[in-house]
Coordinates of C-alpha atoms in Angstrom, one line a residue:
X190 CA 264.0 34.1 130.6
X191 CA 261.6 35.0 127.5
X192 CA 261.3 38.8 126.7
X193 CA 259.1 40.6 124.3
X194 CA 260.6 42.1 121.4
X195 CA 258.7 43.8 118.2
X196 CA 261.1 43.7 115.2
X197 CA 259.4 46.9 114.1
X198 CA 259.7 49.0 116.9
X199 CA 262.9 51.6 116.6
X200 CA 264.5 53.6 119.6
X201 CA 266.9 56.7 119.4
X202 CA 269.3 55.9 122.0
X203 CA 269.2 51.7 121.7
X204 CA 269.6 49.4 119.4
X205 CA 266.7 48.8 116.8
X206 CA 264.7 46.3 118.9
X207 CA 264.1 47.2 122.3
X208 CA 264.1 44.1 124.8
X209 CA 260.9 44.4 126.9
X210 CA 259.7 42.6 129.7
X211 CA 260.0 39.0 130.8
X212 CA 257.1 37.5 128.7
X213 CA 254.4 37.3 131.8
X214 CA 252.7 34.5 129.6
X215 CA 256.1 32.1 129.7
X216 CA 257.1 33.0 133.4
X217 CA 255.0 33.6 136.1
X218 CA 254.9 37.2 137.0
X219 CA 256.1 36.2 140.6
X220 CA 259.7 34.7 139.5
X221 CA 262.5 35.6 138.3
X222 CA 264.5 38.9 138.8
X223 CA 263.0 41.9 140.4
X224 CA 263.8 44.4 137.8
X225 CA 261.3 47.2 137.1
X226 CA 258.2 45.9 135.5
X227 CA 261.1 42.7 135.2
X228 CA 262.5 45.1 132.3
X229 CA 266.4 44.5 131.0
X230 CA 269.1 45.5 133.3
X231 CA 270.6 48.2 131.8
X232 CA 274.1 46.0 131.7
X233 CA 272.3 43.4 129.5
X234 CA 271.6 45.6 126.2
X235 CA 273.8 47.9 124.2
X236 CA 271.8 51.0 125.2
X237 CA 268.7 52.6 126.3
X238 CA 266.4 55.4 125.7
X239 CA 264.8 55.6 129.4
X240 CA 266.8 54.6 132.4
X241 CA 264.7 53.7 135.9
X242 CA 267.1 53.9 138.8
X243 CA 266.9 53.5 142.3
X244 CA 268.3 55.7 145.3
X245 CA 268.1 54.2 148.7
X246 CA 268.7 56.9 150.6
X247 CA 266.9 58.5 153.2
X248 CA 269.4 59.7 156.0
X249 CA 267.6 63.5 155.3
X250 CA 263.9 62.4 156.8
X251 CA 262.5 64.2 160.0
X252 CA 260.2 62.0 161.2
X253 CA 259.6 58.4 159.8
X254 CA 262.5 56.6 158.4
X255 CA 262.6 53.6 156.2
X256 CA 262.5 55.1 152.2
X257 CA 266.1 53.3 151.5
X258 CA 263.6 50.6 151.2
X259 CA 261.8 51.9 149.0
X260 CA 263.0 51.3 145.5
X261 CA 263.2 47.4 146.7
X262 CA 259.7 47.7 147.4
X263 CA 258.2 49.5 144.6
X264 CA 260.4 47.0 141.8
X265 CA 258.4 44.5 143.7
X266 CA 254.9 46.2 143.5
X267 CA 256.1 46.4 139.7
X268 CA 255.8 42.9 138.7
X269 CA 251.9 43.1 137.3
X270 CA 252.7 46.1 135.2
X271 CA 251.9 45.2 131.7
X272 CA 252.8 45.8 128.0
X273 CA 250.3 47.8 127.0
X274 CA 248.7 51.3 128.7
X275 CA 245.7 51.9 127.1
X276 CA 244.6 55.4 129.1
X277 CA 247.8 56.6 127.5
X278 CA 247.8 54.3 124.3
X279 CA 251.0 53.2 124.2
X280 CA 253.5 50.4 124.5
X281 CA 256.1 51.5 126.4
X282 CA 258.4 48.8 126.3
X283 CA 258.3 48.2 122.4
X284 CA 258.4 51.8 121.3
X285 CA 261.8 52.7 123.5
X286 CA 264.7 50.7 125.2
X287 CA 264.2 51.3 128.7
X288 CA 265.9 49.2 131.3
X289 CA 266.3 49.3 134.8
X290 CA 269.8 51.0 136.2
X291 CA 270.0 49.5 139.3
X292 CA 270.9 51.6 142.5
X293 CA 273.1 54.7 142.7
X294 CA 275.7 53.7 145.2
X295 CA 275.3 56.9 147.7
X296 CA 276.8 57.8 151.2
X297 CA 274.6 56.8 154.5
X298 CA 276.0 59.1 156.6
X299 CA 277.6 62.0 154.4
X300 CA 274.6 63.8 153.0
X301 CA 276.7 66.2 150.6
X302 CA 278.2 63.8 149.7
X303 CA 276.1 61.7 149.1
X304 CA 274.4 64.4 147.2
X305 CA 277.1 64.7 145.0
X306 CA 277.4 60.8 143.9
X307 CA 273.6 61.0 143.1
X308 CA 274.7 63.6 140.6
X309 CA 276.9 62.1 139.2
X310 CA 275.3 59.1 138.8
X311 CA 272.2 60.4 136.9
X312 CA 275.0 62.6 135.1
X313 CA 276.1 59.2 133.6
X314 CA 272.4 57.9 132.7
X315 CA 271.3 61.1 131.1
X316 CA 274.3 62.9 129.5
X317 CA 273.3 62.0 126.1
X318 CA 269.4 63.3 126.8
X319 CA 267.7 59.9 127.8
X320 CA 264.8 60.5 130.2
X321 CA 264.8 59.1 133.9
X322 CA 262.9 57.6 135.9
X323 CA 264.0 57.7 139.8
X324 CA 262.7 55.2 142.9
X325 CA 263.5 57.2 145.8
X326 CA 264.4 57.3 148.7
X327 CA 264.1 60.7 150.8
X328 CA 263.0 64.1 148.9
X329 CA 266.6 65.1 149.4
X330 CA 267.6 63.5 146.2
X331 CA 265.2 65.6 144.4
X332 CA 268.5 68.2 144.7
X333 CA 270.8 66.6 142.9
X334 CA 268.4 65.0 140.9
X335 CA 267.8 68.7 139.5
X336 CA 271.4 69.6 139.6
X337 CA 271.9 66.3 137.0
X338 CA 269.2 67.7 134.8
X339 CA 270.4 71.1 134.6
X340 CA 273.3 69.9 133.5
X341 CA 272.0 68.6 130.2
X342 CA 268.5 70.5 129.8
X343 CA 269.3 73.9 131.7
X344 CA 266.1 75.4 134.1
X345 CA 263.5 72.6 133.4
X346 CA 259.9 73.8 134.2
X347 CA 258.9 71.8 138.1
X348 CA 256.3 70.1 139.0
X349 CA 255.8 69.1 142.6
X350 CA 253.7 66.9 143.9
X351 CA 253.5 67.0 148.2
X352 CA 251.4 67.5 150.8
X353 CA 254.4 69.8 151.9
X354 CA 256.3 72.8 150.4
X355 CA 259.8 71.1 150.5
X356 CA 261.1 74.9 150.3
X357 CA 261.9 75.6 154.1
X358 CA 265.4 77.0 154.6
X359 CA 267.2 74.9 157.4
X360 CA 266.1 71.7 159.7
X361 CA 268.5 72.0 162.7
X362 CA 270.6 74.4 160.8
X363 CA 271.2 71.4 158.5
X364 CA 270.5 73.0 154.6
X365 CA 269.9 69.7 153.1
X366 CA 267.1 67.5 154.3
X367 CA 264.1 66.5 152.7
X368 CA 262.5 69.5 153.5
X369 CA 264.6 71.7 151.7
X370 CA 265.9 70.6 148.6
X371 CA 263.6 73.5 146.3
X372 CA 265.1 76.1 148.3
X373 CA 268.1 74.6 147.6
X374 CA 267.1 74.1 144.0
X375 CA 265.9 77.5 143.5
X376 CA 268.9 79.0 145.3
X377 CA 270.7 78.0 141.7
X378 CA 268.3 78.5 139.3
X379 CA 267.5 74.8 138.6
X380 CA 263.9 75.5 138.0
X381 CA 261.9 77.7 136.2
X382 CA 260.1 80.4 138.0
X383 CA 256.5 81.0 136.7
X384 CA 256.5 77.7 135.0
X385 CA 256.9 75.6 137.9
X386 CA 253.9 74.4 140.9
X387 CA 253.4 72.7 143.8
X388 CA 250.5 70.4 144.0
X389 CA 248.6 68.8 146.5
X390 CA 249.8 71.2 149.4
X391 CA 247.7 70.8 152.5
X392 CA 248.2 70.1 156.3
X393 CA 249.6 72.6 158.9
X394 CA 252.8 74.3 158.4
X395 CA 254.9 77.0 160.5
X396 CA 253.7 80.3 160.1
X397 CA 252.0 82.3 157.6
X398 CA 255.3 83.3 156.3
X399 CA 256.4 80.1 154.5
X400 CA 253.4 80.2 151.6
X401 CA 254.8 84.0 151.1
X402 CA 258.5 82.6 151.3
X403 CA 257.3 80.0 148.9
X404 CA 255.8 82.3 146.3
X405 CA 258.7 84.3 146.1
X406 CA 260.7 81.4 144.8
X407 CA 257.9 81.4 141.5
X408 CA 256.2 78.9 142.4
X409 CA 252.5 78.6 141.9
X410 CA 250.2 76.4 144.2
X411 CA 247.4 73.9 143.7
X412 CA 246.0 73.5 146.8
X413 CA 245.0 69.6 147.8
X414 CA 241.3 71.7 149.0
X415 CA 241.0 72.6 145.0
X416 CA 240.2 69.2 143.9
X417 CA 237.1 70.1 145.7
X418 CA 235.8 72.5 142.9
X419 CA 238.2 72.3 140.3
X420 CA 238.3 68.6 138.0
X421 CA 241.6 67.2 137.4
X422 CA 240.9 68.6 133.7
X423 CA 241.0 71.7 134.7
X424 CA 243.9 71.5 136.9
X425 CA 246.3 69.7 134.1
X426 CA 245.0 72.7 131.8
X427 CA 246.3 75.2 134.7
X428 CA 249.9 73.5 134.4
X429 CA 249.9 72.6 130.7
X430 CA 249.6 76.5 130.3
X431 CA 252.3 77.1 132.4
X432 CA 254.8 74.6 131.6
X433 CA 254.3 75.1 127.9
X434 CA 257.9 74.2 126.3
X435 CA 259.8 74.1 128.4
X436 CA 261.5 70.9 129.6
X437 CA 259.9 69.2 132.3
X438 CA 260.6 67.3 135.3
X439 CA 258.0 66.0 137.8
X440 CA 258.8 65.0 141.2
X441 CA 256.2 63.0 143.2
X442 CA 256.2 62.9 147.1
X443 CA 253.9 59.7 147.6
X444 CA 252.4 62.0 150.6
X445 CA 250.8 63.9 148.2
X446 CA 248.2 61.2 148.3
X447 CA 245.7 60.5 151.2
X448 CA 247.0 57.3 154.1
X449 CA 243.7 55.5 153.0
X450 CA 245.9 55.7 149.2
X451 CA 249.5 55.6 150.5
X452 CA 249.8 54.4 154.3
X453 CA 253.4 53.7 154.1
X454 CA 255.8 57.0 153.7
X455 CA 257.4 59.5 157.1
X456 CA 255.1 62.7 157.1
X457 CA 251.7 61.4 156.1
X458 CA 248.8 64.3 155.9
X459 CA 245.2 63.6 156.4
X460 CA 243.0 64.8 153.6
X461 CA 244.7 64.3 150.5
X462 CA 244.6 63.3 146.9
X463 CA 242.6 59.8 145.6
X464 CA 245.5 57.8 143.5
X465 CA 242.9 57.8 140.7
X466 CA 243.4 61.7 140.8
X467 CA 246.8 62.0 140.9
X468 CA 247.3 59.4 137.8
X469 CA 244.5 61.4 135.7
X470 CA 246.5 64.5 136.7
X471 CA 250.3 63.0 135.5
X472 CA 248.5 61.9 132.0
X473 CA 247.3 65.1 131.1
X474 CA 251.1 65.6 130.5
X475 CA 251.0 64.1 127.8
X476 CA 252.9 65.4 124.6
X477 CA 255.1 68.0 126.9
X478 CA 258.9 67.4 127.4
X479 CA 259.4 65.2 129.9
X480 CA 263.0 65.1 130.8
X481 CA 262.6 63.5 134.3
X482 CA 260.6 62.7 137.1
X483 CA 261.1 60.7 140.5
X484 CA 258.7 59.1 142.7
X485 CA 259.8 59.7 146.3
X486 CA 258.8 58.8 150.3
X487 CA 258.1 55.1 150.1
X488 CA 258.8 53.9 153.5
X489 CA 257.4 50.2 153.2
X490 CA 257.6 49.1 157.0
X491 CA 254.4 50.8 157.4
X492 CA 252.3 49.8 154.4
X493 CA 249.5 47.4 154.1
X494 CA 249.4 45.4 152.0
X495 CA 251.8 47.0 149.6
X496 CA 248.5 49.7 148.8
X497 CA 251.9 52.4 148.6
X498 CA 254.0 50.3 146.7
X499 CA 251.5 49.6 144.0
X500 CA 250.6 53.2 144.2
X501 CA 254.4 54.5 143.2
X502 CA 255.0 51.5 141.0
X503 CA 252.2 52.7 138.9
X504 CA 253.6 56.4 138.9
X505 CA 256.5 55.5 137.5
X506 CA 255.0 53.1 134.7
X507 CA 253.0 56.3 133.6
X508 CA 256.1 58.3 133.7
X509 CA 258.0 55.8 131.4
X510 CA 254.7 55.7 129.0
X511 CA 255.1 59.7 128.6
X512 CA 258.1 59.1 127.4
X513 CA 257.4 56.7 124.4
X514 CA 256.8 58.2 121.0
X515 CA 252.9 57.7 121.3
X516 CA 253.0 60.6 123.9
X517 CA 255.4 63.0 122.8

């Protein structure tokens, strides 16, 4: 199949002319393989500067399961993203290598362990300081997701995007779930306290005592309620100032937005954030170091008319486009 290349386009980590997309103009954007934005596997070129891997897992949900489907469905939802993103003014696929890593092989059943293998397989993709890109899956992974990162950037600055804290201690006296991986996280220092946030908290929760639990941890909130006075300007100056240098990683529950934006995902909260917001909010991060982010909580069996796919598959093109020279 046809792919774009640009003889003059140079990557760090690659080889000196990244392979792009399956040319949408030679095949029809409906055919072919279902890669991410029907990018390169990451087996079919020498190297890569941003890797966008998958993790079906979602044996740590407490309510709605199905986000081991999730990466399937947002590489589908992917096919009609394009060369060129002009709110960010970048070509993504020309100005870097990136590629699509497949799956991370991970246990089912074994949620330490399969913990662990998530590690080490985004060990493996970012060793040498490429950026990625993950397609969850639960929010469990965001664990060893941060655990890989520290091992190559130290404490990177956090920020959260959920209608939920994620920083609860135990489910069932189970530590891991998707409910608890920040606790988890911030149990060894993975994040940076002060220069990390939660936004797009809203919805009921269990007592008064989890936003002071929370705020002990360092984080900061953004309340879902703000977007009522504040403008999505303002907010991304809020984080800017608090992220500063550090190294960042952004992890995206897709129930940070509204149902009427994202139908399809387990613990879905009324009153939440427009998509339009949350993509204005993620490209005022432009120019900061980002090391990582994942997109998380696609459950597809209860979307319509792919409106959450589309919505995550979009996340993670704007996530890839931080990472090309143009926004650094």
């Amino acid at each position: 199949m046809p792919h774009m290349n640009d003889p003059q386009a140079d990557s760090g980590h690659a080889a000196a002319r990244p392979v792009g997309q399956t040319d949408g103009h030679s095949s029809p954007r409906y055919a072919g393989l279902t890669t991410f934005a029907r990018l390169p596997r990451i087996e079919d070129v020498p190297g890569h500067d941003v890797a966008v891997v998958g993790v079906p897992f979602d044996a740590g949900v407490t309510f709605r399961p199905g986000a081991r489907f999730g990466p399937a469905a947002i590489r589908e939802a992917s096919r009609l993203l394009r060369p060129y993103n002009p709110r960010l003014d970048v070509l993504p696929f020309r100005d870097q290598q990136v590629v699509d890593a497949g799956d991370l092989p991970c246990n089912p059943f074994d949620i330490a362990k399969a913990s662990k293998e998530i590690e080490d397989g985004a060990y493996e993709l970012i060793r040498d300081g490429a950026p990625l890109v993950t397609l969850g899956g639960d929010h469990t992974i965001a664990y060893p997701l941060l655990r890989a990162m520290n091992r190559v950037h130290g404490p990177v600055a956090l920020v959260h995007f959920d209608a939920h804290l994620d920083t609860w201690d135990t489910f069932w006296d189970a530590p891991l779930t998707h409910g608890t991986p920040f606790r988890r996280a911030a149990e060894e220092g993975l994040f940076l306290p002060g220069s990390s946030a939660h936004v797009g908290i809203r919805g009921s929760l269990h007592d008064p005592q989890d936003l002071i639990s929370d705020a002990e941890l360092g984080f900061t909130i953004v309340h879902c309620a703000d977007l009522e006075t504040l403008t999505v300007r303002e907010i991304v100056t809020r984080l800017r100032e608090q992220i500063g240098d550090a190294p960042l990683y952004v992890s995206v529950d897709i129930d940070v937005l509204d149902p009427a934006h994202a139908p399809a995902t387990g613990t879905p909260e009324a009153g939440g954030m427009t998509s339009r917001e949350l993509l204005g909010i993620i490209r005022g991060f432009k120019g900061l170091n980002l090391v990582g982010a994942d997109v998380v909580e696609v459950s597809p069996a209860y979307d319509h008319a792919d409106i959450t796919s589309v919505a995550a598959a979009n996340l993670a093109y704007e996530f890839v486009s931080l990472c090309a020279r143009g926004s650094r």
